[in-house]
PDB file of C-alpha atoms and ligand atoms in Angstrom:
ATOM      1  CA  MET A  22       0.000   0.000   0.000  1.00  0.00           C
ATOM      2  CA  THR A  23       1.155   3.484  -0.811  1.00  0.00           C
ATOM      3  CA  ARG A  24       0.014   6.710   0.710  1.00  0.00           C
ATOM      4  CA  ARG A  25      -0.895   9.153  -2.062  1.00  0.00           C
ATOM      5  CA  ALA A  26      -0.842  12.949  -2.073  1.00  0.00           C
ATOM      6  CA  ILE A  27      -4.250  14.529  -1.542  1.00  0.00           C
ATOM      7  CA  LEU A  28      -5.174  17.368  -3.903  1.00  0.00           C
ATOM      8  CA  ILE A  29      -6.155  20.618  -2.240  1.00  0.00           C
ATOM      9  CA  HIS A  30      -8.984  22.830  -3.519  1.00  0.00           C
ATOM     10  CA  PRO A  31      -8.936  24.694  -5.877  1.00  0.00           C
ATOM     11  CA  ASP A  32      -7.791  22.123  -8.449  1.00  0.00           C
ATOM     12  CA  PRO A  33      -9.467  21.423 -11.805  1.00  0.00           C
ATOM     13  CA  ARG A  34      -9.284  17.653 -11.124  1.00  0.00           C
ATOM     14  CA  LEU A  35     -11.638  18.147  -8.175  1.00  0.00           C
ATOM     15  CA  ARG A  36     -14.212  19.729 -10.507  1.00  0.00           C
ATOM     16  CA  LYS A  37     -14.656  16.931 -13.081  1.00  0.00           C
ATOM     17  CA  VAL A  38     -17.527  14.503 -13.470  1.00  0.00           C
ATOM     18  CA  VAL A  39     -15.428  11.335 -13.522  1.00  0.00           C
ATOM     19  CA  PRO A  40     -16.134   8.236 -15.646  1.00  0.00           C
ATOM     20  CA  ALA A  41     -17.255   4.807 -14.391  1.00  0.00           C
ATOM     21  CA  ILE A  42     -14.757   2.050 -13.623  1.00  0.00           C
ATOM     22  CA  GLU A  43     -15.053  -0.443 -16.484  1.00  0.00           C
ATOM     23  CA  THR A  44     -13.543  -3.524 -14.853  1.00  0.00           C
ATOM     24  CA  VAL A  45     -12.589  -4.291 -11.276  1.00  0.00           C
ATOM     25  CA  ASP A  46      -9.043  -5.538 -11.821  1.00  0.00           C
ATOM     26  CA  ALA A  47      -5.743  -5.595  -9.911  1.00  0.00           C
ATOM     27  CA  GLU A  48      -5.182  -1.929 -10.731  1.00  0.00           C
ATOM     28  CA  VAL A  49      -8.496  -0.934  -9.122  1.00  0.00           C
ATOM     29  CA  ARG A  50      -7.770  -3.117  -6.073  1.00  0.00           C
ATOM     30  CA  LYS A  51      -4.365  -1.424  -5.689  1.00  0.00           C
ATOM     31  CA  LEU A  52      -6.028   1.971  -6.035  1.00  0.00           C
ATOM     32  CA  ALA A  53      -8.569   1.105  -3.308  1.00  0.00           C
ATOM     33  CA  ASP A  54      -5.785  -0.119  -0.985  1.00  0.00           C
ATOM     34  CA  ASP A  55      -3.857   3.108  -1.533  1.00  0.00           C
ATOM     35  CA  MET A  56      -6.983   5.187  -0.968  1.00  0.00           C
ATOM     36  CA  LEU A  57      -7.743   3.438   2.326  1.00  0.00           C
ATOM     37  CA  GLU A  58      -4.163   3.874   3.516  1.00  0.00           C
ATOM     38  CA  THR A  59      -4.239   7.557   2.524  1.00  0.00           C
ATOM     39  CA  MET A  60      -7.621   8.086   4.236  1.00  0.00           C
ATOM     40  CA  TYR A  61      -6.656   6.382   7.522  1.00  0.00           C
ATOM     41  CA  ASP A  62      -3.312   8.155   7.569  1.00  0.00           C
ATOM     42  CA  ALA A  63      -4.833  11.631   7.022  1.00  0.00           C
ATOM     43  CA  PRO A  64      -6.882  10.799   9.168  1.00  0.00           C
ATOM     44  CA  GLY A  65     -10.296  10.974   7.522  1.00  0.00           C
ATOM     45  CA  ILE A  66     -13.538   9.009   7.250  1.00  0.00           C
ATOM     46  CA  GLY A  67     -13.918   9.194   3.471  1.00  0.00           C
ATOM     47  CA  LEU A  68     -11.861   9.723   0.323  1.00  0.00           C
ATOM     48  CA  ALA A  69     -12.817   9.802  -3.359  1.00  0.00           C
ATOM     49  CA  ALA A  70     -10.469   8.865  -6.228  1.00  0.00           C
ATOM     50  CA  PRO A  71     -10.371  12.372  -7.802  1.00  0.00           C
ATOM     51  CA  GLN A  72      -8.929  13.652  -4.506  1.00  0.00           C
ATOM     52  CA  ILE A  73      -5.736  11.760  -5.335  1.00  0.00           C
ATOM     53  CA  GLY A  74      -5.974  12.720  -8.988  1.00  0.00           C
ATOM     54  CA  VAL A  75      -7.454   9.439 -10.241  1.00  0.00           C
ATOM     55  CA  MET A  76     -10.391   9.938 -12.575  1.00  0.00           C
ATOM     56  CA  GLY A  77     -12.624   6.976 -11.789  1.00  0.00           C
ATOM     57  CA  ARG A  78     -15.865   6.476  -9.887  1.00  0.00           C
ATOM     58  CA  VAL A  79     -14.636   4.972  -6.640  1.00  0.00           C
ATOM     59  CA  PHE A  80     -14.637   6.147  -3.060  1.00  0.00           C
ATOM     60  CA  VAL A  81     -13.675   4.626   0.272  1.00  0.00           C
ATOM     61  CA  MET A  82     -15.157   5.295   3.697  1.00  0.00           C
ATOM     62  CA  ASP A  83     -15.036   4.085   7.277  1.00  0.00           C
ATOM     63  CA  CYS A  84     -17.269   6.001   9.649  1.00  0.00           C
ATOM     64  CA  ASP A  85     -16.909   3.687  12.652  1.00  0.00           C
ATOM     65  CA  ARG A  86     -15.015   5.983  14.988  1.00  0.00           C
ATOM     66  CA  ASP A  87     -15.104   3.418  17.811  1.00  0.00           C
ATOM     67  CA  ALA A  88     -13.227   0.834  15.799  1.00  0.00           C
ATOM     68  CA  PRO A  89     -11.168   2.684  13.186  1.00  0.00           C
ATOM     69  CA  GLY A  90      -9.771   0.464  10.485  1.00  0.00           C
ATOM     70  CA  GLU A  91     -12.263  -2.337  11.038  1.00  0.00           C
ATOM     71  CA  HIS A  92     -14.941  -1.376   8.511  1.00  0.00           C
ATOM     72  CA  PRO A  93     -13.144  -0.256   5.368  1.00  0.00           C
ATOM     73  CA  THR A  94     -15.807   0.192   2.699  1.00  0.00           C
ATOM     74  CA  VAL A  95     -14.960   0.491  -0.995  1.00  0.00           C
ATOM     75  CA  CYS A  96     -17.730   1.706  -3.311  1.00  0.00           C
ATOM     76  CA  ILE A  97     -17.151   1.362  -7.048  1.00  0.00           C
ATOM     77  CA  ASN A  98     -19.581   3.078  -9.452  1.00  0.00           C
ATOM     78  CA  PRO A  99     -21.883   4.078  -6.583  1.00  0.00           C
ATOM     79  CA  LYS A 100     -25.435   5.277  -7.278  1.00  0.00           C
ATOM     80  CA  ILE A 101     -28.086   6.489  -4.852  1.00  0.00           C
ATOM     81  CA  THR A 102     -31.240   4.421  -5.426  1.00  0.00           C
ATOM     82  CA  TRP A 103     -33.422   5.851  -2.635  1.00  0.00           C
ATOM     83  CA  THR A 104     -33.406   8.818  -0.260  1.00  0.00           C
ATOM     84  CA  SER A 105     -35.455   9.460   2.874  1.00  0.00           C
ATOM     85  CA  ASP A 106     -37.808  12.435   3.010  1.00  0.00           C
ATOM     86  CA  ALA A 107     -36.088  13.437   6.238  1.00  0.00           C
ATOM     87  CA  ARG A 108     -32.966  15.540   6.081  1.00  0.00           C
ATOM     88  CA  VAL A 109     -30.264  16.231   8.625  1.00  0.00           C
ATOM     89  CA  THR A 110     -27.770  19.008   9.072  1.00  0.00           C
ATOM     90  CA  GLY A 111     -24.298  18.079  10.234  1.00  0.00           C
ATOM     91  CA  GLU A 112     -20.838  19.583  10.307  1.00  0.00           C
ATOM     92  CA  GLU A 113     -18.660  18.452   7.408  1.00  0.00           C
ATOM     93  CA  GLY A 114     -15.035  18.755   6.519  1.00  0.00           C
ATOM     94  CA  CYS A 115     -12.983  17.503   3.573  1.00  0.00           C
ATOM     95  CA  LEU A 116      -9.397  16.284   3.218  1.00  0.00           C
ATOM     96  CA  SER A 117      -9.134  18.543   0.142  1.00  0.00           C
ATOM     97  CA  ILE A 118     -10.170  21.566   2.235  1.00  0.00           C
ATOM     98  CA  PRO A 119      -8.066  21.167   5.401  1.00  0.00           C
ATOM     99  CA  ASP A 120      -9.128  22.709   8.699  1.00  0.00           C
ATOM    100  CA  TYR A 121     -12.432  24.080   7.492  1.00  0.00           C
ATOM    101  CA  TYR A 122     -15.807  22.839   8.692  1.00  0.00           C
ATOM    102  CA  ALA A 123     -19.353  23.915   7.930  1.00  0.00           C
ATOM    103  CA  GLU A 124     -22.929  22.744   8.377  1.00  0.00           C
ATOM    104  CA  VAL A 125     -24.440  21.032   5.341  1.00  0.00           C
ATOM    105  CA  GLU A 126     -27.920  19.586   4.877  1.00  0.00           C
ATOM    106  CA  ARG A 127     -28.144  16.003   3.550  1.00  0.00           C
ATOM    107  CA  PHE A 128     -30.669  13.196   3.282  1.00  0.00           C
ATOM    108  CA  GLU A 129     -30.894  11.419   6.623  1.00  0.00           C
ATOM    109  CA  LYS A 130     -30.948   7.963   5.032  1.00  0.00           C
ATOM    110  CA  ILE A 131     -30.009   6.694   1.602  1.00  0.00           C
ATOM    111  CA  ARG A 132     -29.761   3.424  -0.245  1.00  0.00           C
ATOM    112  CA  LEU A 133     -26.567   3.061  -2.226  1.00  0.00           C
ATOM    113  CA  ALA A 134     -25.958   0.602  -5.055  1.00  0.00           C
ATOM    114  CA  PHE A 135     -22.302  -0.095  -5.811  1.00  0.00           C
ATOM    115  CA  THR A 136     -19.794  -2.726  -6.908  1.00  0.00           C
ATOM    116  CA  ASP A 137     -17.212  -4.126  -4.480  1.00  0.00           C
ATOM    117  CA  LEU A 138     -13.594  -5.178  -5.046  1.00  0.00           C
ATOM    118  CA  ASP A 139     -14.681  -8.686  -6.063  1.00  0.00           C
ATOM    119  CA  GLY A 140     -16.914  -7.203  -8.743  1.00  0.00           C
ATOM    120  CA  ALA A 141     -20.063  -8.129  -6.765  1.00  0.00           C
ATOM    121  CA  ALA A 142     -23.101  -5.831  -6.754  1.00  0.00           C
ATOM    122  CA  HIS A 143     -24.384  -4.468  -3.439  1.00  0.00           C
ATOM    123  CA  GLU A 144     -27.238  -2.304  -2.296  1.00  0.00           C
ATOM    124  CA  GLU A 145     -26.887  -0.975   1.258  1.00  0.00           C
ATOM    125  CA  GLU A 146     -29.000   1.337   3.375  1.00  0.00           C
ATOM    126  CA  TYR A 147     -26.984   3.915   5.277  1.00  0.00           C
ATOM    127  CA  ASP A 148     -27.931   6.335   8.019  1.00  0.00           C
ATOM    128  CA  GLY A 149     -26.103   8.568  10.491  1.00  0.00           C
ATOM    129  CA  GLN A 150     -22.524   9.504   9.647  1.00  0.00           C
ATOM    130  CA  TRP A 151     -22.330   6.771   6.971  1.00  0.00           C
ATOM    131  CA  ALA A 152     -25.188   8.344   4.983  1.00  0.00           C
ATOM    132  CA  ILE A 153     -23.683  11.830   5.222  1.00  0.00           C
ATOM    133  CA  CYS A 154     -20.232  10.583   4.253  1.00  0.00           C
ATOM    134  CA  ALA A 155     -21.518   8.575   1.268  1.00  0.00           C
ATOM    135  CA  GLN A 156     -23.361  11.644  -0.090  1.00  0.00           C
ATOM    136  CA  HIS A 157     -20.256  13.817   0.408  1.00  0.00           C
ATOM    137  CA  GLU A 158     -17.994  11.286  -1.363  1.00  0.00           C
ATOM    138  CA  LEU A 159     -20.463  10.685  -4.189  1.00  0.00           C
ATOM    139  CA  ASP A 160     -20.497  14.450  -4.790  1.00  0.00           C
ATOM    140  CA  HIS A 161     -16.707  14.303  -5.326  1.00  0.00           C
ATOM    141  CA  LEU A 162     -17.270  11.932  -8.274  1.00  0.00           C
ATOM    142  CA  ASP A 163     -19.448  14.631  -9.848  1.00  0.00           C
ATOM    143  CA  GLY A 164     -16.957  17.434  -9.267  1.00  0.00           C
ATOM    144  CA  LYS A 165     -18.894  18.817  -6.342  1.00  0.00           C
ATOM    145  CA  LEU A 166     -17.482  19.962  -2.984  1.00  0.00           C
ATOM    146  CA  PHE A 167     -19.315  20.541   0.300  1.00  0.00           C
ATOM    147  CA  ILE A 168     -18.517  24.255   0.127  1.00  0.00           C
ATOM    148  CA  ASP A 169     -20.787  24.411  -2.944  1.00  0.00           C
ATOM    149  CA  TYR A 170     -23.706  24.230  -0.497  1.00  0.00           C
ATOM    150  CA  LEU A 171     -22.535  27.403   1.264  1.00  0.00           C
ATOM    151  CA  SER A 172     -23.047  31.028   0.249  1.00  0.00           C
ATOM    152  CA  ALA A 173     -20.888  32.375  -2.589  1.00  0.00           C
ATOM    153  CA  MET A 174     -19.228  34.696  -0.103  1.00  0.00           C
ATOM    154  CA  ARG A 175     -18.156  31.901   2.239  1.00  0.00           C
ATOM    155  CA  ARG A 176     -17.031  29.766  -0.698  1.00  0.00           C
ATOM    156  CA  THR A 177     -14.827  32.584  -1.999  1.00  0.00           C
ATOM    157  CA  MET A 178     -13.398  33.101   1.485  1.00  0.00           C
ATOM    158  CA  VAL A 179     -12.527  29.390   1.841  1.00  0.00           C
ATOM    159  CA  THR A 180     -11.050  29.258  -1.651  1.00  0.00           C
ATOM    160  CA  GLN A 181      -8.776  32.229  -0.895  1.00  0.00           C
ATOM    161  CA  LYS A 182      -7.691  30.538   2.346  1.00  0.00           C
ATOM    162  CA  MET A 183      -6.846  27.315   0.475  1.00  0.00           C
ATOM    163  CA  LYS A 184      -4.897  29.183  -2.231  1.00  0.00           C
ATOM    164  CA  LYS A 185      -2.829  30.749   0.525  1.00  0.00           C
ATOM    165  CA  LEU A 186      -2.297  27.345   2.188  1.00  0.00           C
ATOM    166  CA  LYS A 187      -1.116  25.828  -1.117  1.00  0.00           C
ATOM    167  CA  LYS A 188       1.350  28.669  -1.630  1.00  0.00           C
ATOM    168  CA  GLU A 189       2.715  28.178   1.885  1.00  0.00           C
ATOM    169  CA  ARG A 190       3.066  24.421   1.324  1.00  0.00           C
ATOM    170  CA  ALA A 191       4.779  24.957  -2.030  1.00  0.00           C
ATOM    171  CA  ARG A 192       7.325  27.188  -0.318  1.00  0.00           C
ATOM    172  CA  GLY A 193       7.877  24.414   2.255  1.00  0.00           C
TER     173      GLY A 193
HETATM  174 NI1   NI B 230     -14.323  15.544   0.724  1.00  0.00          NI
END
């Protein structure tokens, strides 16, 4: 497993609608392993392929804070098949937008269809943090970030802050 560099907003690769994974092969399994290692190391509870510059519809998540590392979930070509009428508002962050958190409204429960690393089809119902995380990660595959749900003014403010952070990091 290799830890990969996480892209920081703004980056054009974080704004693309990325294509489906055609076949679940060794390359995809390696990618998922790397993504999990990168996510746990960050540490974070979710990571989407475009965040490490890979243009394919896959994300990983593990929202079990009591037993980190025990429920690694890999979702290939995920699609929401059902959403609850109820919505919840929770604080979100993103590994591509370090040290910034904001309240975002999401569906309280969703059903998610996806393919796993063995190429098997799944449909799972998620609630709580898992549901929020899955919606956040799925957005990444469509070039959408959680700050898109905020006002234009706050989004501009965050983007300026991230540009400054990237400059500082580039200087070392
Ligand atoms: Ni994110």
